Coordinates of C-alpha atoms in Angstrom, one line a residue:
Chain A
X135 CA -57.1 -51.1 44.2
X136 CA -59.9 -51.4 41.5
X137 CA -61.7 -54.7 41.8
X138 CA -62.7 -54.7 38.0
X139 CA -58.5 -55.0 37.2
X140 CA -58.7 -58.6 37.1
X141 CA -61.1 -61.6 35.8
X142 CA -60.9 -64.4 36.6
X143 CA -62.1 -67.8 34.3
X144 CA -62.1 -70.4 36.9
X145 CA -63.4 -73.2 34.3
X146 CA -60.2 -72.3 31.8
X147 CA -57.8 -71.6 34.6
X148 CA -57.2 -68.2 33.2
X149 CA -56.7 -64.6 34.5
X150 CA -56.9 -61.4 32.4
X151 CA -55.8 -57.9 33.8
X152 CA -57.0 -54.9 32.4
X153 CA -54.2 -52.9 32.6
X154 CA -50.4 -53.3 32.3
X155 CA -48.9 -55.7 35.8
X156 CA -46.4 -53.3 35.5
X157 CA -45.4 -49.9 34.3
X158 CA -42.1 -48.4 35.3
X159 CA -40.5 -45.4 34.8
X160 CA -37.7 -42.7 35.8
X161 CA -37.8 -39.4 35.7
X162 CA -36.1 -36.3 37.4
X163 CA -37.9 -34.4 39.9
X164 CA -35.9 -31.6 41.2
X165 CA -32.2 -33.0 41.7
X166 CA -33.4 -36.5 42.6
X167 CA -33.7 -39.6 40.1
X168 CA -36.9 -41.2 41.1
X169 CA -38.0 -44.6 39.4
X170 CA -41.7 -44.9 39.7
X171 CA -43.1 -48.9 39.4
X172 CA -46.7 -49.1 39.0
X173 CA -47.7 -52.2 39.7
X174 CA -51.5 -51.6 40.3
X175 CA -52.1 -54.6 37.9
X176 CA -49.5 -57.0 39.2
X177 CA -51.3 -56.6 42.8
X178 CA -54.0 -57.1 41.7
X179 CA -53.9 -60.1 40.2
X180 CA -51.8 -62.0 42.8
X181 CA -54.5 -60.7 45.4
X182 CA -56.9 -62.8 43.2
X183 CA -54.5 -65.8 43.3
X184 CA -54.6 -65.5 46.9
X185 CA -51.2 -63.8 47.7
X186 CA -51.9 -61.0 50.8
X187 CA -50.8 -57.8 49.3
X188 CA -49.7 -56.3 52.8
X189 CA -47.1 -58.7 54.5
X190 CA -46.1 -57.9 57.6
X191 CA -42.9 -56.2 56.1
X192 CA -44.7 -53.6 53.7
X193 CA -43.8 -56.3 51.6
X194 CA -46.3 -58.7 49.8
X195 CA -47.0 -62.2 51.3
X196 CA -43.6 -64.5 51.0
X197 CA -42.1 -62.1 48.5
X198 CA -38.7 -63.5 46.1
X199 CA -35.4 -63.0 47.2
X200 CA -35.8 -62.2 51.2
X201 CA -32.6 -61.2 51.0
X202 CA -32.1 -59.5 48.5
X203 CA -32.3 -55.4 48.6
X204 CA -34.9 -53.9 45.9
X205 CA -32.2 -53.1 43.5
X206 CA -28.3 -54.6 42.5
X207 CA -26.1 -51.9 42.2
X208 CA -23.4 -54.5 41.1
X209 CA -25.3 -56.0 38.1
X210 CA -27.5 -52.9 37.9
X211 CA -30.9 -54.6 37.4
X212 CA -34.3 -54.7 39.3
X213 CA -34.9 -57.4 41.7
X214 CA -38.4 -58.8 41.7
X215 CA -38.8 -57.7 45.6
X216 CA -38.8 -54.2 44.2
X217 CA -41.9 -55.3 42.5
X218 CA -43.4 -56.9 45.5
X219 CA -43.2 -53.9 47.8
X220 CA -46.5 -52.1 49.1
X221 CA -46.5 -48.3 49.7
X222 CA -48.1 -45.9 52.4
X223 CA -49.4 -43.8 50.6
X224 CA -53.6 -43.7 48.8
X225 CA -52.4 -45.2 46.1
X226 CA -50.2 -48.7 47.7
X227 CA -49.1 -49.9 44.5
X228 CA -47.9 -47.2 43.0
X229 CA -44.0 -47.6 44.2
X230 CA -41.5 -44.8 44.3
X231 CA -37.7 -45.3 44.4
X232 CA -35.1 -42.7 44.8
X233 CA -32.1 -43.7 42.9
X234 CA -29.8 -42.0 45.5
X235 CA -30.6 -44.5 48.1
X236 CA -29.7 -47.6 45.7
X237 CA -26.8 -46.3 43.9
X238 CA -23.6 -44.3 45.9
X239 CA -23.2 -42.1 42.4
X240 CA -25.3 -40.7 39.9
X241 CA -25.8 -43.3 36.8
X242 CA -26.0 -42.1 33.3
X243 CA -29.0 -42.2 30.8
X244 CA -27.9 -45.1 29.0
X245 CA -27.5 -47.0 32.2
X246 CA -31.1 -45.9 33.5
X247 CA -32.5 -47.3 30.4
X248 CA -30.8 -50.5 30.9
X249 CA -32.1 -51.0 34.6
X250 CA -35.9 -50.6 33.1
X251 CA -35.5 -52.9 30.8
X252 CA -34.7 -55.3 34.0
X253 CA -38.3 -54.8 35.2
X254 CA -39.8 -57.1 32.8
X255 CA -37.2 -59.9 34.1
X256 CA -38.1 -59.0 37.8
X257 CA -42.2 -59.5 36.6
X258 CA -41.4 -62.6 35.3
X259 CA -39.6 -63.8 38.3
X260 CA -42.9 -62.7 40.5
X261 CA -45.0 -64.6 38.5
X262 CA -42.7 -67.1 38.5
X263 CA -42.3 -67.3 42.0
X264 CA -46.5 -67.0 42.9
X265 CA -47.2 -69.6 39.8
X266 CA -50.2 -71.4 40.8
X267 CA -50.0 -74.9 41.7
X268 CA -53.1 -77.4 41.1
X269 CA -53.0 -79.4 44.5
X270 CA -55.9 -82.4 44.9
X271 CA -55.6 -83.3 48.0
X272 CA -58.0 -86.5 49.9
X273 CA -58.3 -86.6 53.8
X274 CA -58.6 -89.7 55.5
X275 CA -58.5 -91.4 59.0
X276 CA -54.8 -92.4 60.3
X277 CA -54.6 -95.9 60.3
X278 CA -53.6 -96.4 64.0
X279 CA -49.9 -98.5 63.7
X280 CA -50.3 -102.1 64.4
X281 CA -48.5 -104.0 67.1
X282 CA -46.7 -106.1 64.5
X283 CA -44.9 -103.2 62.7
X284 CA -41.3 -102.1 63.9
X285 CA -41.1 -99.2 66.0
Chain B
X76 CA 6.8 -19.8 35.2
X77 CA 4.2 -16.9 34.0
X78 CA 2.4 -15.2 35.9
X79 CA 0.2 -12.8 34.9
X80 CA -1.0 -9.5 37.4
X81 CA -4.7 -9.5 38.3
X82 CA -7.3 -6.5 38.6
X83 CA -9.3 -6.8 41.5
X84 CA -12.3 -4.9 42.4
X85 CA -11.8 -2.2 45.0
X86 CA -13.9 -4.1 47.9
X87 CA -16.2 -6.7 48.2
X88 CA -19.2 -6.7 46.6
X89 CA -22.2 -6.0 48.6
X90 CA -25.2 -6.4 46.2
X91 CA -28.4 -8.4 47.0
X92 CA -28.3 -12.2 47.1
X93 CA -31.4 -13.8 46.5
X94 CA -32.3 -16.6 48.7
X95 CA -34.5 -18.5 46.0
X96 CA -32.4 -18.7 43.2
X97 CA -28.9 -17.7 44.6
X98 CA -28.3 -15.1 42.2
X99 CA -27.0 -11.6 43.2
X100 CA -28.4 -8.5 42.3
X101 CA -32.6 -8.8 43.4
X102 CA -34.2 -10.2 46.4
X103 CA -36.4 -12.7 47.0
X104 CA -39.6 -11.5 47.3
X105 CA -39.0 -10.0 42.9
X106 CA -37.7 -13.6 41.9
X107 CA -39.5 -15.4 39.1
X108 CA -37.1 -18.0 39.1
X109 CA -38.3 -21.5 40.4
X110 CA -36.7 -22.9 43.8
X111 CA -33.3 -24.4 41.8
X112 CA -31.9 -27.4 41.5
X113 CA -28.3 -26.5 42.9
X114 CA -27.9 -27.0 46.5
X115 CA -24.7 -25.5 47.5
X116 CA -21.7 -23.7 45.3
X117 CA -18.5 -24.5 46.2
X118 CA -14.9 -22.8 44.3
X119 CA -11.5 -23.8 44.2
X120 CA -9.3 -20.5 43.7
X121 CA -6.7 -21.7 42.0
X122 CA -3.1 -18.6 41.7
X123 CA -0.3 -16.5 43.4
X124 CA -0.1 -14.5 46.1
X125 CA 2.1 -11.3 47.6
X126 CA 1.7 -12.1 50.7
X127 CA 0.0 -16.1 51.3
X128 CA 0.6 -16.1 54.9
X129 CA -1.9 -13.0 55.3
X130 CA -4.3 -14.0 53.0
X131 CA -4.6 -17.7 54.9
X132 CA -5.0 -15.6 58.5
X133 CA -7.9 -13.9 57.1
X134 CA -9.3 -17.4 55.5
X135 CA -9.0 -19.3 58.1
X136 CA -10.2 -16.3 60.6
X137 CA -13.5 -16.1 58.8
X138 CA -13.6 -20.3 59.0
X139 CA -12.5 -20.9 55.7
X140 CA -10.7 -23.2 54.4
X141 CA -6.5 -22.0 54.6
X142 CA -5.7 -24.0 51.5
X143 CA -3.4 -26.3 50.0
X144 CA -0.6 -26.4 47.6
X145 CA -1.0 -27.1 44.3
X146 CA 2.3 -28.8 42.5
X147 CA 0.2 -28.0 38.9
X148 CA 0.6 -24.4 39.1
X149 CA 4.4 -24.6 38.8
X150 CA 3.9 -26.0 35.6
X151 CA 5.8 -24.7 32.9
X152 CA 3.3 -23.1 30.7
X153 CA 5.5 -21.4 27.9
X154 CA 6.5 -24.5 26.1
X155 CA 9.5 -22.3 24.3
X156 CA 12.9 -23.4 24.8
X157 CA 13.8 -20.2 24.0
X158 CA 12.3 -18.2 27.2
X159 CA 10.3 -21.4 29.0
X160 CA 7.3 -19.5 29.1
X161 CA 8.6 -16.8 31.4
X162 CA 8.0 -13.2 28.8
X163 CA 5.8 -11.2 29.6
X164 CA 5.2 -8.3 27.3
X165 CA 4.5 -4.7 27.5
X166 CA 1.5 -4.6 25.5
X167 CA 3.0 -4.0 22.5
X168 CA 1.2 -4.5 19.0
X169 CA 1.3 -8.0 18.7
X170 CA 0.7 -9.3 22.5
X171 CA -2.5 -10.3 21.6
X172 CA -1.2 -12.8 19.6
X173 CA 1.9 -14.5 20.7
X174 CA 2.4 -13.6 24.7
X175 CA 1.0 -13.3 28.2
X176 CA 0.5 -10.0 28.4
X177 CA -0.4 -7.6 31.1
X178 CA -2.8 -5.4 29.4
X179 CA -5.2 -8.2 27.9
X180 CA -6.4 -12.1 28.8
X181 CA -4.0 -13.0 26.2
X182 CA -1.7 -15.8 26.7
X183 CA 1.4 -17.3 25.9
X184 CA 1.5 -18.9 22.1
X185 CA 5.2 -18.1 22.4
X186 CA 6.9 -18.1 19.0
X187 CA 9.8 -16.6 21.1
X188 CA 9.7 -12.3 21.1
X189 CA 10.9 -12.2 24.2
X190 CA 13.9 -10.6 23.3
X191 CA 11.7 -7.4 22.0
X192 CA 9.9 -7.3 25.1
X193 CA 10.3 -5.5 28.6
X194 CA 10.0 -7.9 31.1
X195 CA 7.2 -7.0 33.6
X196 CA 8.6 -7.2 37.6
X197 CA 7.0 -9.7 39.2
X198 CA 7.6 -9.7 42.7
X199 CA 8.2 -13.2 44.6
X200 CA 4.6 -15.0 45.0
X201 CA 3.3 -18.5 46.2
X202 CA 1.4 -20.7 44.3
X203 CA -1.6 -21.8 46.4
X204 CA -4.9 -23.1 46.2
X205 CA -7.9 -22.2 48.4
X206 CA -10.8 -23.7 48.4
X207 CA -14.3 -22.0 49.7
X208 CA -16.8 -23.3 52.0
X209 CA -19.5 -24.5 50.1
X210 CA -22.4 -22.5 50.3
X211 CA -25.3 -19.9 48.3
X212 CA -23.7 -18.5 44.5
X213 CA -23.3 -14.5 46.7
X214 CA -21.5 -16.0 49.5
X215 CA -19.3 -17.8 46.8
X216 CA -19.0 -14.4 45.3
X217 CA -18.1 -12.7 48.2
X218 CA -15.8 -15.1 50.0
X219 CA -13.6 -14.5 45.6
X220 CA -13.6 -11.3 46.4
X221 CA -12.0 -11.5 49.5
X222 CA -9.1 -14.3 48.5
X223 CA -8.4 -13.4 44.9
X224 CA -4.8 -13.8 44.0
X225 CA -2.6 -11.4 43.2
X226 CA -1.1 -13.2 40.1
X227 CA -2.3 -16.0 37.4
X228 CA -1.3 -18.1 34.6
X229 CA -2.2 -20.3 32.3
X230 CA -2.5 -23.5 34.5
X231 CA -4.4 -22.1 37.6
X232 CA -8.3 -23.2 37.3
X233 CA -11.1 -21.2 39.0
X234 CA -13.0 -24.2 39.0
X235 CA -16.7 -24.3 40.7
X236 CA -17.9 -27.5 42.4
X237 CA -21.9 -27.9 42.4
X238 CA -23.9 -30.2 44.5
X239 CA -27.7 -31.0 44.2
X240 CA -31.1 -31.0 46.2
X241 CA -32.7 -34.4 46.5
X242 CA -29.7 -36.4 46.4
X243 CA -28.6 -34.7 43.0
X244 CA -28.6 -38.5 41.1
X245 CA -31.1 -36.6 38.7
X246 CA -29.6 -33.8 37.8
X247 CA -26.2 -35.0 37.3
X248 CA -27.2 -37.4 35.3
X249 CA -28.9 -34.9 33.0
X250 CA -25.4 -33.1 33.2
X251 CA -23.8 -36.5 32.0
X252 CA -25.1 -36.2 28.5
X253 CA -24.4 -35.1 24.6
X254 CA -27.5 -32.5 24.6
X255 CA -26.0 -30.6 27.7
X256 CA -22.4 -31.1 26.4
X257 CA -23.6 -29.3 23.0
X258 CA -25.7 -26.5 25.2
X259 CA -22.6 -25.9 27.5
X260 CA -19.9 -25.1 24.5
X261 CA -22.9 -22.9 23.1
X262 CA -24.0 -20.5 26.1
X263 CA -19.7 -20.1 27.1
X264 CA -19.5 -18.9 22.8
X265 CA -22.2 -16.9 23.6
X266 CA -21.0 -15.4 26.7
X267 CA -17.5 -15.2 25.8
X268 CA -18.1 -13.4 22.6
X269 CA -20.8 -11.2 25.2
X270 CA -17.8 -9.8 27.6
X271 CA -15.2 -9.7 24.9
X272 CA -13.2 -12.7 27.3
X273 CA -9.7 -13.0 25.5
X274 CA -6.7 -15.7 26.3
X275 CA -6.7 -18.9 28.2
X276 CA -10.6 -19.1 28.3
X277 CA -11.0 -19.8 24.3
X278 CA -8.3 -22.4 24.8
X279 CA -10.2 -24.5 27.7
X280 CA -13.3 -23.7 26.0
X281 CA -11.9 -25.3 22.7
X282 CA -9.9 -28.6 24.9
X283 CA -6.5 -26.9 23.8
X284 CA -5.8 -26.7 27.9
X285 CA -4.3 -30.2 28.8
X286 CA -6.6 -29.5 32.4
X287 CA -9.6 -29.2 30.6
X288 CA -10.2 -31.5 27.4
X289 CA -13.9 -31.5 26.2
X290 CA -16.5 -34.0 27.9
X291 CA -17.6 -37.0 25.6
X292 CA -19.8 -39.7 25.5
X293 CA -16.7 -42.0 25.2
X294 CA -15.5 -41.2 28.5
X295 CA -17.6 -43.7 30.4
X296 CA -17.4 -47.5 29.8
X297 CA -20.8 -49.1 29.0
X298 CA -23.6 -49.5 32.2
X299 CA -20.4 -47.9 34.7
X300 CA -21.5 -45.2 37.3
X301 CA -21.9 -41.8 35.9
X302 CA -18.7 -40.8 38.4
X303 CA -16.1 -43.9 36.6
X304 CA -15.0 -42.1 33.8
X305 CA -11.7 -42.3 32.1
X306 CA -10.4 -39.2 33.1
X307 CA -10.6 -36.0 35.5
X308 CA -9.7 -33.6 33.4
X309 CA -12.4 -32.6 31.5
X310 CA -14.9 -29.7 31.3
X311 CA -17.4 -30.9 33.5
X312 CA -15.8 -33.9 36.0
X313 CA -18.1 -36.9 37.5
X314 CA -15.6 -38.1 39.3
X315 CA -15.5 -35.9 42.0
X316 CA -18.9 -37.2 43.1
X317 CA -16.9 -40.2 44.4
X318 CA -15.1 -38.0 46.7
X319 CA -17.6 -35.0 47.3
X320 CA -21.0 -35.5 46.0
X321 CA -20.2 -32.9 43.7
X322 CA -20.0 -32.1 39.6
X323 CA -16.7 -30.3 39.2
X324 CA -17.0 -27.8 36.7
X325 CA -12.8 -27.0 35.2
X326 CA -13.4 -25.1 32.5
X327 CA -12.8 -21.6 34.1
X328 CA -9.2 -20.2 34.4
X329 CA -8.1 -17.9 36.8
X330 CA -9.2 -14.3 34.8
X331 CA -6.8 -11.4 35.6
X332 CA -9.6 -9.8 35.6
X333 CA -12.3 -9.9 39.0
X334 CA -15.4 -8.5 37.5
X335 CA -15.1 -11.4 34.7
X336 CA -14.2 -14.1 37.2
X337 CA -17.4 -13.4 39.0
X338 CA -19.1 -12.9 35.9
X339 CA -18.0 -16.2 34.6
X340 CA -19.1 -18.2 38.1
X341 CA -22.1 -16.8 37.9
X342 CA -22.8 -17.7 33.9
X343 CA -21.6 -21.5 35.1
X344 CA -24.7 -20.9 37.6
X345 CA -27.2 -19.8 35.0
X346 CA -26.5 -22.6 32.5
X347 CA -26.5 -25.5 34.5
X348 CA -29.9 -24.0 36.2
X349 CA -31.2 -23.3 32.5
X350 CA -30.6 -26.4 31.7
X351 CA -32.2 -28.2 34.6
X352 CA -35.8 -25.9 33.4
X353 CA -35.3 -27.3 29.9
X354 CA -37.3 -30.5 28.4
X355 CA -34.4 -32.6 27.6
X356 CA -33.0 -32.7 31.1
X357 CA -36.3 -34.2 32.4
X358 CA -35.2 -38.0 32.1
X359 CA -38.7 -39.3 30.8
X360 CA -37.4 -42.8 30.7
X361 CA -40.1 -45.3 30.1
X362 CA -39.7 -49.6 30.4
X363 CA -40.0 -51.7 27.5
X364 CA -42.5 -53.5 29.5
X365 CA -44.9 -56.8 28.2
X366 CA -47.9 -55.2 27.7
X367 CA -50.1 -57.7 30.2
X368 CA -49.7 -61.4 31.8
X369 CA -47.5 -63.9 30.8
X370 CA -49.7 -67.3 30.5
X371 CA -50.7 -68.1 33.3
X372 CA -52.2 -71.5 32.9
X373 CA -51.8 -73.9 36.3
X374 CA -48.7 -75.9 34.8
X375 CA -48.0 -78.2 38.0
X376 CA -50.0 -80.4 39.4
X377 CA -49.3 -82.4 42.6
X378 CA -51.7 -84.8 44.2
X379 CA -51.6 -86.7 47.0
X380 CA -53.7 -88.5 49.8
X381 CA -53.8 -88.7 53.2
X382 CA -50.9 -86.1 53.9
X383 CA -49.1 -84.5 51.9
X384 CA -45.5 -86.4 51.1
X385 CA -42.6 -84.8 52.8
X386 CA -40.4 -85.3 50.0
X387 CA -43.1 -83.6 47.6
X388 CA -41.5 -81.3 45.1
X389 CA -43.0 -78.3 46.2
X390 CA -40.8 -76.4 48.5
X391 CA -42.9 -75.3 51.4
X392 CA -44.8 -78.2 51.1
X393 CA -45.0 -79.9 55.0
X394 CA -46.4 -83.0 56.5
X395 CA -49.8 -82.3 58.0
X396 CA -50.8 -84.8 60.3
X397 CA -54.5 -85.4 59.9
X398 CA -56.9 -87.4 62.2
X399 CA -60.1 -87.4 60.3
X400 CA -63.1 -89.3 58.9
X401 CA -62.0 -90.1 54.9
X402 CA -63.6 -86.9 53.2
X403 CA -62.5 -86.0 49.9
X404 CA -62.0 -82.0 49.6
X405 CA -61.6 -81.6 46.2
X406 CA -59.0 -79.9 44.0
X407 CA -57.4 -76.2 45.1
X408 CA -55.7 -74.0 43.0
X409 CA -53.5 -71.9 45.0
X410 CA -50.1 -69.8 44.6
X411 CA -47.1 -72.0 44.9
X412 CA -45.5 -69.9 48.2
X413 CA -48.9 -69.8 49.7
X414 CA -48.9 -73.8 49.8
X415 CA -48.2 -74.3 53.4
X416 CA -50.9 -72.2 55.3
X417 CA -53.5 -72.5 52.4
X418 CA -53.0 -75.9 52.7
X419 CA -53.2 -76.3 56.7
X420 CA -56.3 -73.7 56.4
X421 CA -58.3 -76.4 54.0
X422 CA -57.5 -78.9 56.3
X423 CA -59.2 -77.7 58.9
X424 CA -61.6 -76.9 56.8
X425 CA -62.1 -79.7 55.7
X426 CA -62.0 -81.0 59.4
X427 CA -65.1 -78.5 60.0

């Protein structure tokens, strides 16, 4: 993953990624429908917030929806974990789906097109879901309970 | 009921199948074609036969399937109260025109002349239906050679079943489209006007057969599965992907004549693997995707002392228990999931 992707302003509380977070696509190699999400720019920016990219699960560090699957054949719509998956291959955040293993029948063209335009809800529900929080936190000593309070 | 007599070839074919492509007719080794999309080729034979009970033995000896009945072929096809469809005519001067007729592909149209015709014998047949087991375009070829029926009409359907490498999600669902509907109706013109095809194959061909209406965009409801469509019996059917994996190709009749029949299979072959090498069956979908990030400014904010409150708003926010001298370790901006161990990881940090 590039390191130059993302820059970070830590005075303005801003991040700025050089390339798309996502780009998604589907296309027909051979007889199989495979959706390609590259999400080189959405990994790298939550690696800068401080999310580990490769969970213990191939998946990335408390990813959305732990139960959901990566897709909803029902509603026919990208779920954000689809977005939140990490591959084997060189290039780990280049994801590959094969729509046969998601969908029990073929789906039409019209239909395809409706499931990418899902991706840009399932983005916003990953940043969503990693949103920073501002935490100011103090430590102090315990104050030891005194003999007078109620147990 | 019509029935028409078939001309079968005088043994089974024995020319080259290739292994790449599946065509007959060159080996491998001379094939410029790409590995294809089609994985197997199945083909219900759909017609009438002499003697059923022998041609079953030698299906099911070779491990074929032995068939099943098909109630459709004892549809009336005449639609003349007059004779009910059941003239056949001796190739007079105008059988091309209004009958079935035993000297062309010509079918019934029946504005009744059945009364100047000689009726052709037809010996006692049985409908039947036998389907193949699914396998390379030659073996398809070979295993129609072997169970062709003896007799056809106008209902019985050769119709070819095609499943896909990969899955096959892709390809069908370049099948399932206007471009490929257009392209189809084009190459069959092409191919019928090629062989000089006469009869029940310009009817399908045109939706005039109630078995085969033309495929169109209206026949699927709006985001449904390429394989719920309205109806079966079309051209090209989905739905048989919810039973066999397959795209059902109906179009075909049952040709009297053998050489066509196997001509015609192998056209169905050609287009849909023509198709599959052309640009507008590639699916290039791309998302409407936001260009880059959403803003991403720190919206929440959550302070606390001493430990963090159990009721705090943030989910996997936990008590952490802390025994230390008062030291203040200043303000963190971290991922809302990532509270809990970041959290417990500046403590004892901040513990150091």
């Amino acid at each position: 993953m590039p390191d130059n992707d993302v820059t970070t302003d830590h005075a303005n509380n801003s991040v700025t990624v050089d390339r798309p977070l996502v780009h998604a696509n589907i296309k027909r190699e051979k007889g199989a429908a495979i959706m390609t999400l590259d999400c080189r720019g959405l990994h790298a920016y939550l690696e800068t917030i401080g999310v580990g990219i490769e969970g213990f699960d191939g998946l990335t560090e408390s990813p959305p929806g732990s139960r959901n699957s990566y897709f909803d054949n029902y509603q026919n719509k990208v779920n954000a974990r689809a977005l939140c998956k990490v591959g084997t291959g060189p290039e780990k955040s280049i994801l590959r789906y094969n729509l046969k293993d998601y969908w029990s029948a073929p789906l039409r063209t019209e239909t395809l097109q409706n499931i990418l335009a899902t991706v840009n809800d399932a983005l916003i529900e990953v940043l969503t879901h990693y949103q920073p929080v501002e935490l100011s936190l103090t430590i102090r000593p315990r104050v030891a309970p005194t003999m007078t309070e109620p147990f | 009921m019509s029935v028409t007599k078939t001309r079968k070839l005088p043994e089974p074919d024995k020319r080259m199948t290739c292994s790449n492509c599946n065509h007959v007719g060159h080996k491998s080794p001379t094939c410029k074609r790409p590995e294809g999309v089609i994985d197997k080729v199945g083909i219900e034979i759909e017609g009438f036969w002499i003697n059923l009970r022998a041609t079953q033995t030698v299906a099911s000896d070779k491990g074929w399937s032995a068939g099943s009945g098909d109630a459709s072929l004892m549809a009336r096809d005449g639609g003349c109260d007059e004779c009910n469809g059941e003239h056949v005519c001796d190739g007079g001067m105008d059988c091309a025109t209004f009958c079935t007729c035993s000297m062309c592909d010509c079918e019934a149209d029946c504005p009744c002349y059945a009364t100047t015709r000689t009726r052709e014998s037809v010996p006692p047949c049985n409908p039947w239906e036998f389907q193949t087991k699914p396998g390379s375009l030659g073996e398809q070829i070979r295993i129609l050679q072997v169970l062709y029926p003896d007799y056809t009409n106008s209902t019985a359907g050769m119709h070819v079943h095609l499943s896909f490498r990969d899955g096959g999600h892709g390809a069908a669902t370049a099948l399932g489209d206007q471009k490929f509907f257009a392209f189809w109706a084009a190459r069959w013109n092409a191919w019928g006007k090629r062989l000089a095809v006469k009869g029940q194959f310009w009817k399908r061909l045109k939706g005039e057969n109630k078995y085969t209406s033309v495929n169109t965009m209206n026949d699927w409801s709006i985001n449904k599965e390429l394989s719920n469509t309205v109806e079966r019996r079309r051209q090209i059917n989905f739905q048989s992907w919810t039973k066999h994996s397959t795209v059902e190709f109906r179009l075909l009749p049952m040709f009297r004549d053998q050489k066509v029949a196997i001509s015609a299979v192998c056209e169905l072959v050609s287009i849909v693997e023509d198709w599959m090498l052309s640009p507008d069956s590639m699916l290039n979908l791309e998302a409407p995707i936001a260009s880059n990030v959403p803003p991403l400014s720190h919206s929440e904010v959550y302070t606390s002392d001493v430990v963090l409150d159990p009721q705090s708003p943030v989910d996997n926010v936990r008590v952490v228990h802390v025994i230390a001298p008062e030291r203040d370790v200043g303000v963190i901006v971290i991922p809302r999931v990532m509270l809990d161990a970041r959290v417990k990881k500046m403590v004892a940090d901040g513990l150091r």
